[in-house]
JSON list of C-alpha atoms in Angstrom, two decimals:
[
{"chain": "A", "resi": 1, "resn": "UNK", "atom": "CA", "xyz": [31.98, -23.00, 37.05]},
{"chain": "A", "resi": 2, "resn": "UNK", "atom": "CA", "xyz": [29.36, -21.83, 34.57]},
{"chain": "A", "resi": 3, "resn": "UNK", "atom": "CA", "xyz": [30.34, -19.35, 31.94]},
{"chain": "A", "resi": 4, "resn": "UNK", "atom": "CA", "xyz": [28.23, -16.21, 31.75]},
{"chain": "A", "resi": 5, "resn": "UNK", "atom": "CA", "xyz": [26.00, -16.17, 28.71]},
{"chain": "A", "resi": 6, "resn": "UNK", "atom": "CA", "xyz": [27.60, -14.66, 25.65]},
{"chain": "A", "resi": 7, "resn": "UNK", "atom": "CA", "xyz": [26.31, -11.24, 24.75]},
{"chain": "A", "resi": 8, "resn": "UNK", "atom": "CA", "xyz": [23.57, -11.35, 22.16]},
{"chain": "A", "resi": 9, "resn": "UNK", "atom": "CA", "xyz": [24.89, -10.50, 18.75]},
{"chain": "A", "resi": 10, "resn": "UNK", "atom": "CA", "xyz": [22.66, -8.52, 16.47]},
{"chain": "A", "resi": 11, "resn": "UNK", "atom": "CA", "xyz": [22.50, -9.38, 12.83]},
{"chain": "A", "resi": 12, "resn": "UNK", "atom": "CA", "xyz": [20.79, -7.24, 10.28]},
{"chain": "A", "resi": 13, "resn": "UNK", "atom": "CA", "xyz": [18.39, -8.60, 7.77]},
{"chain": "A", "resi": 14, "resn": "UNK", "atom": "CA", "xyz": [16.60, -6.74, 5.05]},
{"chain": "A", "resi": 15, "resn": "UNK", "atom": "CA", "xyz": [12.97, -6.13, 5.96]},
{"chain": "A", "resi": 16, "resn": "UNK", "atom": "CA", "xyz": [10.06, -6.80, 3.64]},
{"chain": "A", "resi": 17, "resn": "UNK", "atom": "CA", "xyz": [8.38, -3.44, 3.21]},
{"chain": "A", "resi": 18, "resn": "UNK", "atom": "CA", "xyz": [4.70, -2.89, 2.58]},
{"chain": "A", "resi": 19, "resn": "UNK", "atom": "CA", "xyz": [3.63, -0.54, -0.17]},
{"chain": "A", "resi": 20, "resn": "UNK", "atom": "CA", "xyz": [3.02, 2.20, 2.41]},
{"chain": "A", "resi": 21, "resn": "UNK", "atom": "CA", "xyz": [6.46, 1.72, 4.00]},
{"chain": "A", "resi": 22, "resn": "UNK", "atom": "CA", "xyz": [8.11, 1.77, 0.57]},
{"chain": "A", "resi": 23, "resn": "UNK", "atom": "CA", "xyz": [6.35, 5.03, -0.30]},
{"chain": "A", "resi": 24, "resn": "UNK", "atom": "CA", "xyz": [7.47, 6.61, 2.98]},
{"chain": "A", "resi": 25, "resn": "UNK", "atom": "CA", "xyz": [11.09, 5.41, 2.69]},
{"chain": "A", "resi": 26, "resn": "UNK", "atom": "CA", "xyz": [11.52, 6.57, -0.91]},
{"chain": "A", "resi": 27, "resn": "UNK", "atom": "CA", "xyz": [9.19, 9.58, -0.61]},
{"chain": "A", "resi": 28, "resn": "UNK", "atom": "CA", "xyz": [7.34, 8.58, -3.79]},
{"chain": "A", "resi": 29, "resn": "UNK", "atom": "CA", "xyz": [3.71, 8.57, -4.91]},
{"chain": "A", "resi": 30, "resn": "UNK", "atom": "CA", "xyz": [1.27, 5.76, -5.61]},
{"chain": "A", "resi": 31, "resn": "UNK", "atom": "CA", "xyz": [1.72, 6.55, -9.31]},
{"chain": "A", "resi": 32, "resn": "UNK", "atom": "CA", "xyz": [5.48, 5.89, -9.06]},
{"chain": "A", "resi": 33, "resn": "UNK", "atom": "CA", "xyz": [4.84, 2.49, -7.49]},
{"chain": "A", "resi": 34, "resn": "UNK", "atom": "CA", "xyz": [2.16, 1.61, -10.07]},
{"chain": "A", "resi": 35, "resn": "UNK", "atom": "CA", "xyz": [4.60, 2.48, -12.85]},
{"chain": "A", "resi": 36, "resn": "UNK", "atom": "CA", "xyz": [7.29, 0.26, -11.28]},
{"chain": "A", "resi": 37, "resn": "UNK", "atom": "CA", "xyz": [4.80, -2.61, -10.98]},
{"chain": "A", "resi": 38, "resn": "UNK", "atom": "CA", "xyz": [4.32, -2.39, -14.76]},
{"chain": "A", "resi": 39, "resn": "UNK", "atom": "CA", "xyz": [8.10, -2.84, -15.22]},
{"chain": "A", "resi": 40, "resn": "UNK", "atom": "CA", "xyz": [8.87, -6.60, -15.46]},
{"chain": "A", "resi": 41, "resn": "UNK", "atom": "CA", "xyz": [12.51, -6.10, -14.45]},
{"chain": "A", "resi": 42, "resn": "UNK", "atom": "CA", "xyz": [11.54, -4.23, -11.27]},
{"chain": "A", "resi": 43, "resn": "UNK", "atom": "CA", "xyz": [8.94, -6.88, -10.43]},
{"chain": "A", "resi": 44, "resn": "UNK", "atom": "CA", "xyz": [11.45, -9.72, -10.95]},
{"chain": "A", "resi": 45, "resn": "UNK", "atom": "CA", "xyz": [14.04, -8.09, -8.68]},
{"chain": "A", "resi": 46, "resn": "UNK", "atom": "CA", "xyz": [12.00, -6.21, -6.09]},
{"chain": "A", "resi": 47, "resn": "UNK", "atom": "CA", "xyz": [8.56, -7.73, -5.54]},
{"chain": "A", "resi": 48, "resn": "UNK", "atom": "CA", "xyz": [7.50, -10.72, -3.46]},
{"chain": "A", "resi": 49, "resn": "UNK", "atom": "CA", "xyz": [3.89, -11.87, -3.26]},
{"chain": "A", "resi": 50, "resn": "UNK", "atom": "CA", "xyz": [3.29, -13.38, 0.19]},
{"chain": "A", "resi": 51, "resn": "UNK", "atom": "CA", "xyz": [-0.37, -14.23, -0.44]},
{"chain": "A", "resi": 52, "resn": "UNK", "atom": "CA", "xyz": [-1.50, -17.74, 0.31]},
{"chain": "A", "resi": 53, "resn": "UNK", "atom": "CA", "xyz": [-1.08, -20.07, -2.65]},
{"chain": "A", "resi": 54, "resn": "UNK", "atom": "CA", "xyz": [-4.27, -20.14, -4.70]},
{"chain": "A", "resi": 55, "resn": "UNK", "atom": "CA", "xyz": [-5.52, -16.84, -3.25]},
{"chain": "A", "resi": 56, "resn": "UNK", "atom": "CA", "xyz": [-7.04, -14.36, -5.67]},
{"chain": "A", "resi": 57, "resn": "UNK", "atom": "CA", "xyz": [-5.61, -11.45, -3.67]},
{"chain": "A", "resi": 58, "resn": "UNK", "atom": "CA", "xyz": [-2.02, -10.27, -3.90]},
{"chain": "A", "resi": 59, "resn": "UNK", "atom": "CA", "xyz": [0.00, -9.32, -0.80]},
{"chain": "A", "resi": 60, "resn": "UNK", "atom": "CA", "xyz": [3.01, -7.58, -2.26]},
{"chain": "A", "resi": 61, "resn": "UNK", "atom": "CA", "xyz": [6.13, -6.92, -0.23]},
{"chain": "A", "resi": 62, "resn": "UNK", "atom": "CA", "xyz": [9.30, -5.18, -1.30]},
{"chain": "A", "resi": 63, "resn": "UNK", "atom": "CA", "xyz": [12.66, -6.41, 0.08]},
{"chain": "A", "resi": 64, "resn": "UNK", "atom": "CA", "xyz": [14.45, -3.21, 1.07]},
{"chain": "A", "resi": 65, "resn": "UNK", "atom": "CA", "xyz": [17.92, -4.36, 0.00]},
{"chain": "A", "resi": 66, "resn": "UNK", "atom": "CA", "xyz": [16.70, -5.52, -3.44]},
{"chain": "A", "resi": 67, "resn": "UNK", "atom": "CA", "xyz": [14.96, -2.19, -4.03]},
{"chain": "A", "resi": 68, "resn": "UNK", "atom": "CA", "xyz": [18.06, -0.30, -2.90]},
{"chain": "A", "resi": 69, "resn": "UNK", "atom": "CA", "xyz": [20.29, -2.35, -5.23]},
{"chain": "A", "resi": 70, "resn": "UNK", "atom": "CA", "xyz": [17.90, -1.86, -8.14]},
{"chain": "A", "resi": 71, "resn": "UNK", "atom": "CA", "xyz": [17.72, 1.91, -7.59]},
{"chain": "A", "resi": 72, "resn": "UNK", "atom": "CA", "xyz": [21.41, 2.38, -6.71]},
{"chain": "A", "resi": 73, "resn": "UNK", "atom": "CA", "xyz": [20.78, 3.43, -3.10]},
{"chain": "A", "resi": 74, "resn": "UNK", "atom": "CA", "xyz": [23.78, 2.84, -0.79]},
{"chain": "A", "resi": 75, "resn": "UNK", "atom": "CA", "xyz": [23.55, 0.22, 1.98]},
{"chain": "A", "resi": 76, "resn": "UNK", "atom": "CA", "xyz": [23.74, 2.78, 4.79]},
{"chain": "A", "resi": 77, "resn": "UNK", "atom": "CA", "xyz": [20.51, 4.36, 3.53]},
{"chain": "A", "resi": 78, "resn": "UNK", "atom": "CA", "xyz": [18.64, 1.04, 3.37]},
{"chain": "A", "resi": 79, "resn": "UNK", "atom": "CA", "xyz": [16.23, 0.20, 6.20]},
{"chain": "A", "resi": 80, "resn": "UNK", "atom": "CA", "xyz": [17.59, -2.60, 8.38]},
{"chain": "A", "resi": 81, "resn": "UNK", "atom": "CA", "xyz": [15.84, -4.99, 10.72]},
{"chain": "A", "resi": 82, "resn": "UNK", "atom": "CA", "xyz": [17.95, -5.95, 13.76]},
{"chain": "A", "resi": 83, "resn": "UNK", "atom": "CA", "xyz": [17.41, -9.48, 14.99]},
{"chain": "A", "resi": 84, "resn": "UNK", "atom": "CA", "xyz": [19.05, -11.24, 17.92]},
{"chain": "A", "resi": 85, "resn": "UNK", "atom": "CA", "xyz": [21.22, -14.20, 17.00]}
]
């Protein structure tokens, strides 16, 4: 007899936030983000450029968990992305 399929388990993964999403989540201004982008430590920990290799444009994304860790924001306040396992 066939077993019923196991219920789908949800795992959480940290989303990559756009600049606009980061501003909305943290309730900060463009100036705040520009100042952080001038901070090498913030950039090393919290910025990923997903632009195509060799592209002259930057497509910056901010991993929510890395930003939260850097700023001391607790996990429960970090945006989560639920994905089916």
